[in-house]
mmCIF file of C-alpha atoms in Angstrom:
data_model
loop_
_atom_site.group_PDB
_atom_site.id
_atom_site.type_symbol
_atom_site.label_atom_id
_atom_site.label_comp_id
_atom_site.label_asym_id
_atom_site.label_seq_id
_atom_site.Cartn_x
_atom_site.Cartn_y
_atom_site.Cartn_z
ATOM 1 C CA UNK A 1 -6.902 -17.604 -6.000
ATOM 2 C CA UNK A 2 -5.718 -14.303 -5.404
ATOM 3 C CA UNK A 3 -3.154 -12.637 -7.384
ATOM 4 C CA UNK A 4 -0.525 -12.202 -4.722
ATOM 5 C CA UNK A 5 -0.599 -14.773 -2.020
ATOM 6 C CA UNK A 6 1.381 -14.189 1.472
ATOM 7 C CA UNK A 7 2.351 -17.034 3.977
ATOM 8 C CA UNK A 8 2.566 -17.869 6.706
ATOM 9 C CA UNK A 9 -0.815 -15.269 7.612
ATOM 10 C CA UNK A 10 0.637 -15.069 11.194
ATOM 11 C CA UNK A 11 3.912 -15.770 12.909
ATOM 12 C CA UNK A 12 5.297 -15.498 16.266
ATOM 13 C CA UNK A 13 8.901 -15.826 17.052
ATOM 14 C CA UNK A 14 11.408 -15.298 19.370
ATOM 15 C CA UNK A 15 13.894 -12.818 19.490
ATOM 16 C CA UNK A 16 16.578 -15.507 18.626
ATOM 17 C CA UNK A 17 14.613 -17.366 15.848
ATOM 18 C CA UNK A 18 14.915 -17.873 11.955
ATOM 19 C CA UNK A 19 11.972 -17.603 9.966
ATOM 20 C CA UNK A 20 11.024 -16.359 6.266
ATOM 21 C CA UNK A 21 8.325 -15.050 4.799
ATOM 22 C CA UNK A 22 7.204 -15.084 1.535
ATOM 23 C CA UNK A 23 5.427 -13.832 -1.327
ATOM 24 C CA UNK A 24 4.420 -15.474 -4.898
ATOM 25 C CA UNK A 25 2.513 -13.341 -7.613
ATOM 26 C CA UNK A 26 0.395 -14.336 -10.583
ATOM 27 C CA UNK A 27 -0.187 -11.237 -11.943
ATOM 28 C CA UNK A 28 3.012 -11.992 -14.816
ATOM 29 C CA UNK A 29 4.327 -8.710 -12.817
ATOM 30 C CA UNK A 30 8.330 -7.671 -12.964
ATOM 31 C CA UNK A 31 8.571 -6.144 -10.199
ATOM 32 C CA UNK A 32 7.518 -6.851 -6.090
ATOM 33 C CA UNK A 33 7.653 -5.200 -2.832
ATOM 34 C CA UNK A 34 7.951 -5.813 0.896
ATOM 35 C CA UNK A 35 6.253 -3.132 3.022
ATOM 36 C CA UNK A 36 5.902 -2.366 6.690
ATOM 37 C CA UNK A 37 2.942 -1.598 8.065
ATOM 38 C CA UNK A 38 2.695 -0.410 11.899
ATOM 39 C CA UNK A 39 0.038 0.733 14.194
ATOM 40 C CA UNK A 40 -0.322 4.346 13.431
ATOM 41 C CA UNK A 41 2.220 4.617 11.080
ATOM 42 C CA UNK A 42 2.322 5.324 7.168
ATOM 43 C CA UNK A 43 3.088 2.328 5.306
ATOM 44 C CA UNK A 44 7.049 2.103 5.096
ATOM 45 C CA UNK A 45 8.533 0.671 1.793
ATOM 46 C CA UNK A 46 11.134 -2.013 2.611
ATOM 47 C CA UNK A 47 12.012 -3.421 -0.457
ATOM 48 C CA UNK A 48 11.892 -3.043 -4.509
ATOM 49 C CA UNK A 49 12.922 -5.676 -6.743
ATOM 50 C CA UNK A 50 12.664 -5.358 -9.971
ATOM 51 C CA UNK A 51 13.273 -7.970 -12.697
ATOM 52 C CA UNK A 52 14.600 -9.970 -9.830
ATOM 53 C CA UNK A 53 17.278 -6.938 -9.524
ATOM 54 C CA UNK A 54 16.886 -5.449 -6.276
ATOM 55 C CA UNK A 55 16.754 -1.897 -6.555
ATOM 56 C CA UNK A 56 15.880 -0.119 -3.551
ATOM 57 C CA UNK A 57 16.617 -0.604 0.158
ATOM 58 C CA UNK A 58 15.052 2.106 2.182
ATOM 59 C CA UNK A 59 17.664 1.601 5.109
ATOM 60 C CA UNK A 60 16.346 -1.235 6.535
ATOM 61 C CA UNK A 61 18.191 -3.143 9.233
ATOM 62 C CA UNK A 62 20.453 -6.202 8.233
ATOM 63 C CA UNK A 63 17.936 -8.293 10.330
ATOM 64 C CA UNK A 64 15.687 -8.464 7.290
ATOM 65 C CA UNK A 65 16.915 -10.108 4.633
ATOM 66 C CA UNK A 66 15.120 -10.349 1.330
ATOM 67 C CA UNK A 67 15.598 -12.729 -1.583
ATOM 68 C CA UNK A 68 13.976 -13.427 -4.733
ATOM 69 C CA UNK A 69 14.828 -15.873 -6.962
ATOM 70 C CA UNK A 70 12.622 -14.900 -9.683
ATOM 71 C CA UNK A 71 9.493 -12.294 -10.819
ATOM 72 C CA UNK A 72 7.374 -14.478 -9.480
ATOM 73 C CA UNK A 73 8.708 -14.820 -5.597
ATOM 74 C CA UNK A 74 9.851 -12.904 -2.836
ATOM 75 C CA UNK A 75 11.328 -13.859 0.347
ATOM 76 C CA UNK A 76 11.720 -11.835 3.631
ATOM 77 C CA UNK A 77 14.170 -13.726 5.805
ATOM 78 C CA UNK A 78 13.981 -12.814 9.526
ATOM 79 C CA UNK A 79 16.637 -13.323 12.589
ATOM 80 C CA UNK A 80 17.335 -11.734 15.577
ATOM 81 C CA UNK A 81 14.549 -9.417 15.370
ATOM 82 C CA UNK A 82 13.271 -6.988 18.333
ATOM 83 C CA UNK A 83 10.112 -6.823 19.638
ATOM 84 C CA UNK A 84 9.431 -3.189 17.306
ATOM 85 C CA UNK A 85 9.472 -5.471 14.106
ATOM 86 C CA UNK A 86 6.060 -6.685 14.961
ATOM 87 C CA UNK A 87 3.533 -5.582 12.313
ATOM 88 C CA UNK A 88 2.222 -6.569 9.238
ATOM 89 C CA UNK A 89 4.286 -7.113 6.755
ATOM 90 C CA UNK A 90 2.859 -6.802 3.276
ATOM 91 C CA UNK A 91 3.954 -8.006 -0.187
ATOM 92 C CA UNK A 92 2.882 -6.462 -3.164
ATOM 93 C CA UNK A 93 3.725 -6.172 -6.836
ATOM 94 C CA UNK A 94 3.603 -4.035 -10.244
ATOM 95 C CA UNK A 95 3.807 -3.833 -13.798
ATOM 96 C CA UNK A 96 6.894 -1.413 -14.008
ATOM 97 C CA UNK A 97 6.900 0.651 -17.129
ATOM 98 C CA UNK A 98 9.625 3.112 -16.012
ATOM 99 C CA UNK A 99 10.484 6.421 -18.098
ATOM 100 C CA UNK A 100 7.539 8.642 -18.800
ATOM 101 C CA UNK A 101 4.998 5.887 -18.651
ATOM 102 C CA UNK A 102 4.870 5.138 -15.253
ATOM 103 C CA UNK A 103 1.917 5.463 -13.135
ATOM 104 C CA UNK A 104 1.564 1.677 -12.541
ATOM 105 C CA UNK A 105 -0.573 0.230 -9.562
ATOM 106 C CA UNK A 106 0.376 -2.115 -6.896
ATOM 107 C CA UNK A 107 -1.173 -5.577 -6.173
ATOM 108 C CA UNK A 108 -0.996 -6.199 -2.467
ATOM 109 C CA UNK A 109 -1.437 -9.637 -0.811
ATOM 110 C CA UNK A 110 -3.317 -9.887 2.412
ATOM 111 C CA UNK A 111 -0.224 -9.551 4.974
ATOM 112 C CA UNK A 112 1.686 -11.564 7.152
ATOM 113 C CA UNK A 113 1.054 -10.803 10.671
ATOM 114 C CA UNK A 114 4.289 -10.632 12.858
ATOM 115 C CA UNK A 115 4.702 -10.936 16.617
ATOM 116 C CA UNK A 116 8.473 -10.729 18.093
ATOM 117 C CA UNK A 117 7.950 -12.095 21.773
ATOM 118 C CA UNK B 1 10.015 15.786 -2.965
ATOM 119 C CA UNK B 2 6.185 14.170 -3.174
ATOM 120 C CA UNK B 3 4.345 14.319 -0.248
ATOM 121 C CA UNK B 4 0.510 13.597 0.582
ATOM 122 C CA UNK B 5 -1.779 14.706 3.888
ATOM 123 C CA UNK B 6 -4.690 12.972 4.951
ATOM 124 C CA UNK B 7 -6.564 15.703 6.778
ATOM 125 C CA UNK B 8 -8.823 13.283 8.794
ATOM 126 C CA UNK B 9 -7.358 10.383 10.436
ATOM 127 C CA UNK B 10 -11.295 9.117 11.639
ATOM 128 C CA UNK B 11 -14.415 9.953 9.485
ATOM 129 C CA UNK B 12 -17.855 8.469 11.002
ATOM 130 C CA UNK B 13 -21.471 8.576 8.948
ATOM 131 C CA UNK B 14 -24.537 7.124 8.803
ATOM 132 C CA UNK B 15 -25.806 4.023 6.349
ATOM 133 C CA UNK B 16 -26.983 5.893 3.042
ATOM 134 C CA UNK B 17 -25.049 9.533 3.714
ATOM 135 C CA UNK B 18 -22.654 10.635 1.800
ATOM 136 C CA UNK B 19 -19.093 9.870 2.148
ATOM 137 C CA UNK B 20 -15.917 12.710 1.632
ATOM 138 C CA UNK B 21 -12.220 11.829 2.637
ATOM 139 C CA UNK B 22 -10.148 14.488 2.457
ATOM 140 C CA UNK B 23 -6.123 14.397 0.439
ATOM 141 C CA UNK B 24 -3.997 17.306 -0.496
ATOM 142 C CA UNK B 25 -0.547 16.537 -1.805
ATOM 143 C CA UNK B 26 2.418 17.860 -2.952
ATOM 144 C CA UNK B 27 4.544 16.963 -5.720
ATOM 145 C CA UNK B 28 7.393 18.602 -7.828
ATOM 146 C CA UNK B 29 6.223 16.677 -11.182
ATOM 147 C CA UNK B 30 2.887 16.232 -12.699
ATOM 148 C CA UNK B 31 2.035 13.351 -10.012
ATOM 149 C CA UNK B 32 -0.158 9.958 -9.991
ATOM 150 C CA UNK B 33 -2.721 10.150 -7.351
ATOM 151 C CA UNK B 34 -4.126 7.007 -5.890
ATOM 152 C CA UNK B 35 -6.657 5.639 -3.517
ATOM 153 C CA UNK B 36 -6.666 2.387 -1.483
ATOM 154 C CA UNK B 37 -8.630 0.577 0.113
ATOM 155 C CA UNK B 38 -7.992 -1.697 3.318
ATOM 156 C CA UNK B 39 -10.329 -4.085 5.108
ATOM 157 C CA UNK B 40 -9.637 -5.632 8.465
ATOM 158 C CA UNK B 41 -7.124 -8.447 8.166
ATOM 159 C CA UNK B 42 -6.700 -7.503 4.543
ATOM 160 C CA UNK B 43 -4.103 -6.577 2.214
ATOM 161 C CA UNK B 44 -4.261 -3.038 0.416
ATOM 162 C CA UNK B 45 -6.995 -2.797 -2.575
ATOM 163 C CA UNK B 46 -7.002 -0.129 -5.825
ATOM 164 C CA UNK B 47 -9.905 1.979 -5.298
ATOM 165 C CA UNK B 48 -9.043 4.380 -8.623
ATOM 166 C CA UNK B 49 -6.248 6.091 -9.800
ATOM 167 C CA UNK B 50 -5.506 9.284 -11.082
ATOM 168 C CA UNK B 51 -2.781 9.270 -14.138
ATOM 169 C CA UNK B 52 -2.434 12.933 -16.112
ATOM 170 C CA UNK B 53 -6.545 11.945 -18.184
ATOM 171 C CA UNK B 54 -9.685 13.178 -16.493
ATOM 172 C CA UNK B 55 -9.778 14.810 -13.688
ATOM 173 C CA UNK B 56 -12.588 12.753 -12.486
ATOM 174 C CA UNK B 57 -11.930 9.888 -11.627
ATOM 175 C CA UNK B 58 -14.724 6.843 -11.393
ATOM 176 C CA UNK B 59 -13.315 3.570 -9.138
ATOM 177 C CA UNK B 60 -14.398 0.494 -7.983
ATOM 178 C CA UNK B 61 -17.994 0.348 -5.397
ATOM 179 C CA UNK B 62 -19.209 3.693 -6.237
ATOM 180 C CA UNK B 63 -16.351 5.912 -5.415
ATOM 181 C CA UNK B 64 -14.934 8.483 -7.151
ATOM 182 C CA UNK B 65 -12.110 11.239 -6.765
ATOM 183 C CA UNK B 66 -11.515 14.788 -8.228
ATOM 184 C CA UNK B 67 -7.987 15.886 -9.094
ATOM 185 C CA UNK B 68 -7.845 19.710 -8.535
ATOM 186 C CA UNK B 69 -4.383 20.657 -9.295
ATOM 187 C CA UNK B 70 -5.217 24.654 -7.975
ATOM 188 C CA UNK B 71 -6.018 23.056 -4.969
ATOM 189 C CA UNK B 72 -3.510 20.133 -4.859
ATOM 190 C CA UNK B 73 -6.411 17.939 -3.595
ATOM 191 C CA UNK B 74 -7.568 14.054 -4.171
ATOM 192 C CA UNK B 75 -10.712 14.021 -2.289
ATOM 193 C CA UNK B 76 -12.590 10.435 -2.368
ATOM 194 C CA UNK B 77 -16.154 10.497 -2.408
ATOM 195 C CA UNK B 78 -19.626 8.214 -2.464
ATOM 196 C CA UNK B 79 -22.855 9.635 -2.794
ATOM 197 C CA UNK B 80 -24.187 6.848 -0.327
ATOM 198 C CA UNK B 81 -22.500 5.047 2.239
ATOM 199 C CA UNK B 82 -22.832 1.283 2.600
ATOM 200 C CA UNK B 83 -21.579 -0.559 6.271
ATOM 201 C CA UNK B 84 -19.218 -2.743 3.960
ATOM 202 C CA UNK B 85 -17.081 0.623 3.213
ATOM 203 C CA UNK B 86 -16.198 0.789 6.933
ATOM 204 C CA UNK B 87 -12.246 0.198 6.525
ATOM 205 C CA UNK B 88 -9.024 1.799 5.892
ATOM 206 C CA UNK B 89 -8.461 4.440 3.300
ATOM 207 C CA UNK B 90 -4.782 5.416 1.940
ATOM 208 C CA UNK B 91 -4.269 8.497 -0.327
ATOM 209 C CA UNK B 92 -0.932 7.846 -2.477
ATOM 210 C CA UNK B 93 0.923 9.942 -4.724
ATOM 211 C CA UNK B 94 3.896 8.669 -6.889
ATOM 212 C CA UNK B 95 5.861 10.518 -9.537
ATOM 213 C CA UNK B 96 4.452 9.907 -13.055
ATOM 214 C CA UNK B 97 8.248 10.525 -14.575
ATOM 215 C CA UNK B 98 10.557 7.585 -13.776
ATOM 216 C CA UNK B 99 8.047 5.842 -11.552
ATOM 217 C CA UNK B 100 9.881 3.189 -9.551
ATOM 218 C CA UNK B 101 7.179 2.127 -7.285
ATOM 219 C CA UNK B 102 8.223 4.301 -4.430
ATOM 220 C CA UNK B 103 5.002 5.357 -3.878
ATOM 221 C CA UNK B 104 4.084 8.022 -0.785
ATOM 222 C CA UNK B 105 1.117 6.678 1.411
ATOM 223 C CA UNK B 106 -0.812 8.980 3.555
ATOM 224 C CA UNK B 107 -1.406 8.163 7.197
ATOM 225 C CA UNK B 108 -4.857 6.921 5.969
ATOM 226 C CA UNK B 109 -8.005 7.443 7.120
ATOM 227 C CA UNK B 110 -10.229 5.199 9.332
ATOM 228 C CA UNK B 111 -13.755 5.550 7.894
ATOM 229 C CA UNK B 112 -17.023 4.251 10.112
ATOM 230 C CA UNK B 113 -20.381 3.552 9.037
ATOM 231 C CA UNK B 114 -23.188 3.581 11.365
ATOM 232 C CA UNK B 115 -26.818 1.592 10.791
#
């Protein structure tokens, strides 16, 4: 089993659906991530959550809406999205030391694949 | 402000040549330098790091990376290509002083490996 695990893999929706995606860790990591990742673009950040605090929202439309309930889980909830959302969405997570020490890694699952019809 | 270039966006070479991928970055603190690693359909894999020790860094599959800080470069390199390295390769640079996971990817570079 992986350390981060992603589901659904894929997921096509309509513009006028409701679906989630999410993202459990097993790493014993406090913090996790939702990134963006698009066809010739940079990786975008989404999301930062740490200690279940969310601490960073890198202006990302209300359409997205994360949760997480705990270290261990991380939700993405989608509605009303436009056809630009599709990409892959990836989840990732870190052991944050913060001050001086940081330098941590992240532990990326294997994406969700999005497709807004 | 961090910031990190990928000077090649497509790098093709033979089975058994050597491999070079090109970073430079920029970074108002003394910076952590990563590189990843991602296969087709995959998520995003540590190759090595880079964290203020030696400036050669050793990873994962034969790889390995030399932080120059006169030249502000992160080059990855492998003395021998193998056709499983064909993927996608992301410099990153992050802030070693109140590191908050906002990490800086690089555009990455798309690296092909021919028999």
């Amino acid at each position: 089993e992986t350390g981060v695990t992603q589901t659904p893999r894929h997921l096509v929706m309509g513009m006028t659906n409701k679906k989630s995606l999410k993202c459990e860790q097993h790493l014993g990591h406090n913090a996790m991530y939702w990134y963006k990742q698009s066809a010739k673009k940079p990786l975008e950040l989404m999301f930062v959550y740490n200690f279940k605090e969310q601490t960073e929202n890198n202006s990302v439309p209300s359409r997205f809406s994360p949760e997480c309930p705990n270290s261990s889980h991380l939700f993405l909830h989608l509605h009303t999205l436009q056809p630009e959302d599709s990409a892959l969405y990836l989840c990732a997570s870190s052991q944050n030391r913060g001050g001086s020490s940081g330098g941590g890694e992240l532990f990326f699952g294997e994406g969700s694949r999005l497709t807004v019809l | 402000a961090q910031s990190v270039t990928q000077l090649d966006s497509h790098v093709s070479v033979s089975e058994g040549t050597p491999v070079l991928l090109r970073c430079n970055y920029s970074s108002s603190y003394s910076p952590s330098l990563f590189w990843y690693v991602q296969h087709p359909n995959k998520g995003l894999q540590l190759l090595l790091k880079y964290t203020s020790a030696a400036t050669l860094v050793k990873g994962i599959n034969g790889f390995e990376a030399e932080f120059k800080k006169s030249e502000t470069s992160f080059h990855l390199t492998k003395p021998s290509a193998h056709m499983s390295d064909a993927a996608e390769y992301f410099c990153v640079v992050s802030p070693l002083v109140g590191y908050t996971g906002k990490l800086i990817f690089g555009q990455g570079t798309t690296l092909q490996v021919k028999p």
